[in-house]
Amino acid sequence: MVQAQAAAGDTAFEDTPSGAPDTTPTSPITTPRTTPTPEPATRWETVNRVVYPMRDADQTMPLYAVNWHPAHFDPSVFDERDNLVSADPNGMTRSELSRLIAASRRAAVEEPHGFAVDSRNTITLAAGTHLSLCTYFNAFPAGYWRYWTRVRSVRFVAWATGKGTVTLFRSTARGLAAPVETFTIDTKHGDGGPERLTAELSLKGMLDGGFYWFDACADADASLTVGDAVWQVPARVRRTREPGTVSVAITTFNRPSYCLDQLRAIAGERELRERLDTVYCTDQGTDLVRDQSGFAETADDLGGQLTYIRQGNLGGSGGFSRGMYETVKAGASDYTLLLDDDAISEPESILRAVQFADYTVRPVLVGGGMFHIDHRTVLHVQGERYDARAQWMEPSRGAEFNHDFRSEPLADSPSMHGVRFSDFNGWWFCLIPVETMREIGLGLPVFIKFDDIEYGLRAKRHGFPTVSLPGVAVWHMGWHDKDPARGWEEYFQVRNRWVCALLHYPNAGRAAAFRMLYEEANLGLRMLYSGMELSQLALADLLKGPEYLVESLPTKIAEVRKARKGFTDSVTYSSPLDLPEPDDHADRAWAPAGAREVTKRGMKAVLAALRARPRADGAKDEAPQVAIPARFSIWPSFIGVRSAMVTSADGDSVAWFRRDSRLYRRNMRKCFNLVRHLARDWKRLSKEYRAYDLPSLKTWERIFKNPKQ
């Protein structure tokens, strides 16, 4: 095996001569005998290692390797004009619909089988097995390299033993794939040593997207092993003089075991450690990471590559900004990687992000996707855009939320082969160049929520776009088990959302006013009166200006928690049996409709709630009228309901919501007055917030030195 690894060239750089001396004799009479100078050798740098999971493989293998199967396409892959005309389902007969459904059924995608992971970089196929690496983590995102860098060709290098074939494939932005080179392997009849596979491939025609990958097929009578497969690019086109180094910023609050696992994962990656300056672990909790069993060993392993910082709880923005601040001050790193403490990282992602950033034509933020931690093959999102009208996030154009690679592999997902463009990337994984931080500052001092969105918008405005790179991702808890409106986070989500709008959309006052009123009314329909209280507190604080935002950072969380007390929806019970048995149990009771019709229904519901009389209230109910599970706790479920027992988003408690019509009307009047003032003063406030320089290093230095905790 040592011989095989050496044959594969298991180093980050490798030189290959691109020319040879010309030894043809010259005439002694006309010219002196000389040897022409050879062209300089191409120096190749490895930027993507083909990797395999060493744990949780049963849950994640479809992201790394799958059994080969014919790809499926829809007609629009070949001609986008097929999407211009809508179909008319009403014109179909029952038999035609049945035939359509039957024709659309495809065989279930088989679970990966017939191959075994030998090591992080080596895989063995059993006889007769056909394997594809057209997968999220192992297909090389050639289109992104073509678009954002000066790289125009890539090199594939690997070694193989046994009998079979290794075929390199290339896809287009449409998702259409074709083989580009095939290697026939037969070491059984040779000296037994591994065969070295190498091919240089062009990125011509890949501006709109496309991937490279390899498939492997073992002969019917023998196994096939492929190892140390890498994708390399010419080092001469790297933007940076030397390979970049990175500091990792992790912030944690009472999640010590998760954070320690993150540190262990980083410590265990040799190639990553070569690019790592330090991990800034900012612990803001009371259950400390340093007190965990095994921390001392991990700290010893990391040595000078770990900087453990204790500070009071300044939220995610305070923790991440501390890591950014320390990186800039130290002046040793080229990048800071923001990484959530409770995310499970694919460490290769960190290396890929750093190496991609080294090669981009201009400095960019490199973001990573987020897979659901409770359904490991589902990609929640890969890059997002910001809708200026709704002041809310959405997937990058042409992308989608929650794509399951187990049921729809990359080969069967043509829309995922194109280059997608992002406004920002969540701070579960985001690599930021130090020069960006020096120019535009750190995150906003807003505790939590919207700091990542605002930073992406700010960076883009200053010429630092965000590239959410396929093959770079973490696993993280999804948002389906969270509902900020039912907790203290509602304050920060509302306030910070409109701070972001003030900073970037100085003419959005009227549109913002409508959204504020609409969402306040929505909270009231759901009987979330504590949420209405926090929303109004957020709007009132917004009017106080940027200085108050900074000065209140260390103490605001306590004020918010206190303001939420005393409302029926904020009182929780660990068991539904602690409450009287509800009269009924809710299920989906509404018919789907178009967006306009849903808006009309919502407006009618708001008007009805505003006109409701005390007899429609639930203050005197002796038992909840209905029990509503968390997934159905949206406004249509509450129409006509006096009181409800509602399960929390995390499924661990219930609350007894009671309708209070007078309180709803009073809250809406209060909200209307606040919104009227905000709309009137929007441009003035926008100038104040923009002029205050909220995210500067000086502002954060003052916060860190005087936390008032």
PDB file of N, CA, C and O in Angstrom, residues 262-295:
ATOM      1  N   GLN A 262     -16.519  18.914  17.482  1.00  0.00           N
ATOM      2  CA  GLN A 262     -16.059  19.737  16.372  1.00  0.00           C
ATOM      3  C   GLN A 262     -14.537  19.910  16.429  1.00  0.00           C
ATOM      4  O   GLN A 262     -13.840  19.817  15.407  1.00  0.00           O
ATOM      5  N   LEU A 263     -14.018  20.168  17.621  1.00  0.00           N
ATOM      6  CA  LEU A 263     -12.570  20.331  17.786  1.00  0.00           C
ATOM      7  C   LEU A 263     -11.836  19.032  17.452  1.00  0.00           C
ATOM      8  O   LEU A 263     -10.772  19.049  16.826  1.00  0.00           O
ATOM      9  N   ARG A 264     -12.408  17.904  17.861  1.00  0.00           N
ATOM     10  CA  ARG A 264     -11.776  16.610  17.562  1.00  0.00           C
ATOM     11  C   ARG A 264     -11.730  16.354  16.060  1.00  0.00           C
ATOM     12  O   ARG A 264     -10.737  15.833  15.537  1.00  0.00           O
ATOM     13  N   ALA A 265     -12.820  16.698  15.373  1.00  0.00           N
ATOM     14  CA  ALA A 265     -12.864  16.479  13.930  1.00  0.00           C
ATOM     15  C   ALA A 265     -11.775  17.277  13.226  1.00  0.00           C
ATOM     16  O   ALA A 265     -11.105  16.781  12.312  1.00  0.00           O
ATOM     17  N   ILE A 266     -11.580  18.506  13.659  1.00  0.00           N
ATOM     18  CA  ILE A 266     -10.538  19.349  13.060  1.00  0.00           C
ATOM     19  C   ILE A 266      -9.152  18.802  13.388  1.00  0.00           C
ATOM     20  O   ILE A 266      -8.268  18.730  12.526  1.00  0.00           O
ATOM     21  N   ALA A 267      -8.973  18.392  14.638  1.00  0.00           N
ATOM     22  CA  ALA A 267      -7.663  17.890  15.066  1.00  0.00           C
ATOM     23  C   ALA A 267      -7.264  16.634  14.303  1.00  0.00           C
ATOM     24  O   ALA A 267      -6.069  16.382  14.087  1.00  0.00           O
ATOM     25  N   GLY A 268      -8.242  15.843  13.858  1.00  0.00           N
ATOM     26  CA  GLY A 268      -7.946  14.569  13.217  1.00  0.00           C
ATOM     27  C   GLY A 268      -7.639  14.639  11.736  1.00  0.00           C
ATOM     28  O   GLY A 268      -7.366  13.600  11.119  1.00  0.00           O
ATOM     29  N   GLU A 269      -7.668  15.836  11.132  1.00  0.00           N
ATOM     30  CA  GLU A 269      -7.435  15.960   9.698  1.00  0.00           C
ATOM     31  C   GLU A 269      -6.040  16.533   9.425  1.00  0.00           C
ATOM     32  O   GLU A 269      -5.799  17.719   9.592  1.00  0.00           O
ATOM     33  N   ARG A 270      -5.138  15.655   9.003  1.00  0.00           N
ATOM     34  CA  ARG A 270      -3.739  16.061   8.811  1.00  0.00           C
ATOM     35  C   ARG A 270      -3.600  17.160   7.772  1.00  0.00           C
ATOM     36  O   ARG A 270      -2.901  18.157   7.991  1.00  0.00           O
ATOM     37  N   GLU A 271      -4.256  16.995   6.601  1.00  0.00           N
ATOM     38  CA  GLU A 271      -4.114  17.997   5.540  1.00  0.00           C
ATOM     39  C   GLU A 271      -4.656  19.348   5.978  1.00  0.00           C
ATOM     40  O   GLU A 271      -4.090  20.400   5.657  1.00  0.00           O
ATOM     41  N   LEU A 272      -5.762  19.325   6.723  1.00  0.00           N
ATOM     42  CA  LEU A 272      -6.336  20.583   7.210  1.00  0.00           C
ATOM     43  C   LEU A 272      -5.394  21.259   8.194  1.00  0.00           C
ATOM     44  O   LEU A 272      -5.224  22.490   8.160  1.00  0.00           O
ATOM     45  N   ARG A 273      -4.786  20.487   9.059  1.00  0.00           N
ATOM     46  CA  ARG A 273      -3.891  21.060  10.073  1.00  0.00           C
ATOM     47  C   ARG A 273      -2.729  21.814   9.417  1.00  0.00           C
ATOM     48  O   ARG A 273      -2.202  22.775   9.997  1.00  0.00           O
ATOM     49  N   GLU A 274      -2.340  21.406   8.223  1.00  0.00           N
ATOM     50  CA  GLU A 274      -1.238  22.090   7.544  1.00  0.00           C
ATOM     51  C   GLU A 274      -1.625  23.495   7.103  1.00  0.00           C
ATOM     52  O   GLU A 274      -0.760  24.346   6.898  1.00  0.00           O
ATOM     53  N   ARG A 275      -2.921  23.757   6.963  1.00  0.00           N
ATOM     54  CA  ARG A 275      -3.404  25.083   6.560  1.00  0.00           C
ATOM     55  C   ARG A 275      -3.974  25.875   7.736  1.00  0.00           C
ATOM     56  O   ARG A 275      -4.370  27.023   7.569  1.00  0.00           O
ATOM     57  N   LEU A 276      -4.031  25.267   8.895  1.00  0.00           N
ATOM     58  CA  LEU A 276      -4.694  25.871  10.050  1.00  0.00           C
ATOM     59  C   LEU A 276      -3.726  26.692  10.887  1.00  0.00           C
ATOM     60  O   LEU A 276      -2.670  26.207  11.294  1.00  0.00           O
ATOM     61  N   ASP A 277      -4.094  27.947  11.155  1.00  0.00           N
ATOM     62  CA  ASP A 277      -3.336  28.744  12.112  1.00  0.00           C
ATOM     63  C   ASP A 277      -3.811  28.443  13.525  1.00  0.00           C
ATOM     64  O   ASP A 277      -3.038  28.008  14.368  1.00  0.00           O
ATOM     65  N   THR A 278      -5.097  28.704  13.772  1.00  0.00           N
ATOM     66  CA  THR A 278      -5.637  28.405  15.103  1.00  0.00           C
ATOM     67  C   THR A 278      -7.141  28.271  15.028  1.00  0.00           C
ATOM     68  O   THR A 278      -7.782  28.747  14.086  1.00  0.00           O
ATOM     69  N   VAL A 279      -7.695  27.595  16.028  1.00  0.00           N
ATOM     70  CA  VAL A 279      -9.140  27.551  16.234  1.00  0.00           C
ATOM     71  C   VAL A 279      -9.446  28.468  17.403  1.00  0.00           C
ATOM     72  O   VAL A 279      -8.960  28.242  18.518  1.00  0.00           O
ATOM     73  N   TYR A 280     -10.230  29.512  17.155  1.00  0.00           N
ATOM     74  CA  TYR A 280     -10.679  30.377  18.231  1.00  0.00           C
ATOM     75  C   TYR A 280     -12.003  29.814  18.754  1.00  0.00           C
ATOM     76  O   TYR A 280     -13.039  29.943  18.110  1.00  0.00           O
ATOM     77  N   CYS A 281     -11.939  29.169  19.891  1.00  0.00           N
ATOM     78  CA  CYS A 281     -13.130  28.598  20.510  1.00  0.00           C
ATOM     79  C   CYS A 281     -13.606  29.578  21.581  1.00  0.00           C
ATOM     80  O   CYS A 281     -13.015  29.669  22.668  1.00  0.00           O
ATOM     81  N   THR A 282     -14.656  30.333  21.273  1.00  0.00           N
ATOM     82  CA  THR A 282     -15.177  31.337  22.194  1.00  0.00           C
ATOM     83  C   THR A 282     -16.326  30.739  22.986  1.00  0.00           C
ATOM     84  O   THR A 282     -17.411  30.504  22.455  1.00  0.00           O
ATOM     85  N   ASP A 283     -16.077  30.475  24.263  1.00  0.00           N
ATOM     86  CA  ASP A 283     -17.048  29.815  25.135  1.00  0.00           C
ATOM     87  C   ASP A 283     -17.773  30.882  25.943  1.00  0.00           C
ATOM     88  O   ASP A 283     -17.181  31.568  26.778  1.00  0.00           O
ATOM     89  N   GLN A 284     -19.080  31.016  25.704  1.00  0.00           N
ATOM     90  CA  GLN A 284     -19.890  32.044  26.361  1.00  0.00           C
ATOM     91  C   GLN A 284     -20.861  31.452  27.372  1.00  0.00           C
ATOM     92  O   GLN A 284     -21.735  32.157  27.868  1.00  0.00           O
ATOM     93  N   GLY A 285     -20.696  30.172  27.667  1.00  0.00           N
ATOM     94  CA  GLY A 285     -21.664  29.488  28.514  1.00  0.00           C
ATOM     95  C   GLY A 285     -21.235  29.338  29.955  1.00  0.00           C
ATOM     96  O   GLY A 285     -20.240  29.914  30.411  1.00  0.00           O
ATOM     97  N   THR A 286     -22.003  28.522  30.670  1.00  0.00           N
ATOM     98  CA  THR A 286     -21.691  28.178  32.061  1.00  0.00           C
ATOM     99  C   THR A 286     -21.273  26.717  32.175  1.00  0.00           C
ATOM    100  O   THR A 286     -20.587  26.336  33.119  1.00  0.00           O
ATOM    101  N   ASP A 287     -21.714  25.884  31.220  1.00  0.00           N
ATOM    102  CA  ASP A 287     -21.262  24.493  31.122  1.00  0.00           C
ATOM    103  C   ASP A 287     -20.132  24.485  30.106  1.00  0.00           C
ATOM    104  O   ASP A 287     -20.351  24.443  28.901  1.00  0.00           O
ATOM    105  N   LEU A 288     -18.905  24.534  30.597  1.00  0.00           N
ATOM    106  CA  LEU A 288     -17.764  24.887  29.758  1.00  0.00           C
ATOM    107  C   LEU A 288     -17.188  23.701  28.990  1.00  0.00           C
ATOM    108  O   LEU A 288     -17.148  22.567  29.491  1.00  0.00           O
ATOM    109  N   VAL A 289     -16.702  23.999  27.791  1.00  0.00           N
ATOM    110  CA  VAL A 289     -16.062  22.985  26.961  1.00  0.00           C
ATOM    111  C   VAL A 289     -14.798  22.469  27.639  1.00  0.00           C
ATOM    112  O   VAL A 289     -14.520  21.271  27.614  1.00  0.00           O
ATOM    113  N   ARG A 290     -14.060  23.344  28.251  1.00  0.00           N
ATOM    114  CA  ARG A 290     -12.786  22.946  28.856  1.00  0.00           C
ATOM    115  C   ARG A 290     -12.967  21.983  30.018  1.00  0.00           C
ATOM    116  O   ARG A 290     -12.007  21.320  30.436  1.00  0.00           O
ATOM    117  N   ASP A 291     -14.188  21.886  30.564  1.00  0.00           N
ATOM    118  CA  ASP A 291     -14.450  20.978  31.677  1.00  0.00           C
ATOM    119  C   ASP A 291     -14.899  19.595  31.213  1.00  0.00           C
ATOM    120  O   ASP A 291     -15.145  18.712  32.038  1.00  0.00           O
ATOM    121  N   GLN A 292     -15.018  19.397  29.903  1.00  0.00           N
ATOM    122  CA  GLN A 292     -15.480  18.116  29.384  1.00  0.00           C
ATOM    123  C   GLN A 292     -14.371  17.072  29.410  1.00  0.00           C
ATOM    124  O   GLN A 292     -13.193  17.380  29.208  1.00  0.00           O
ATOM    125  N   SER A 293     -14.779  15.834  29.640  1.00  0.00           N
ATOM    126  CA  SER A 293     -13.827  14.732  29.585  1.00  0.00           C
ATOM    127  C   SER A 293     -13.289  14.602  28.168  1.00  0.00           C
ATOM    128  O   SER A 293     -14.062  14.553  27.205  1.00  0.00           O
ATOM    129  N   GLY A 294     -12.004  14.606  28.012  1.00  0.00           N
ATOM    130  CA  GLY A 294     -11.375  14.493  26.697  1.00  0.00           C
ATOM    131  C   GLY A 294     -10.907  15.821  26.133  1.00  0.00           C
ATOM    132  O   GLY A 294     -10.184  15.839  25.133  1.00  0.00           O
ATOM    133  N   PHE A 295     -11.305  16.924  26.759  1.00  0.00           N
ATOM    134  CA  PHE A 295     -10.873  18.216  26.237  1.00  0.00           C
ATOM    135  C   PHE A 295      -9.361  18.376  26.345  1.00  0.00           C
ATOM    136  O   PHE A 295      -8.712  18.881  25.409  1.00  0.00           O
TER     137      PHE A 295
END
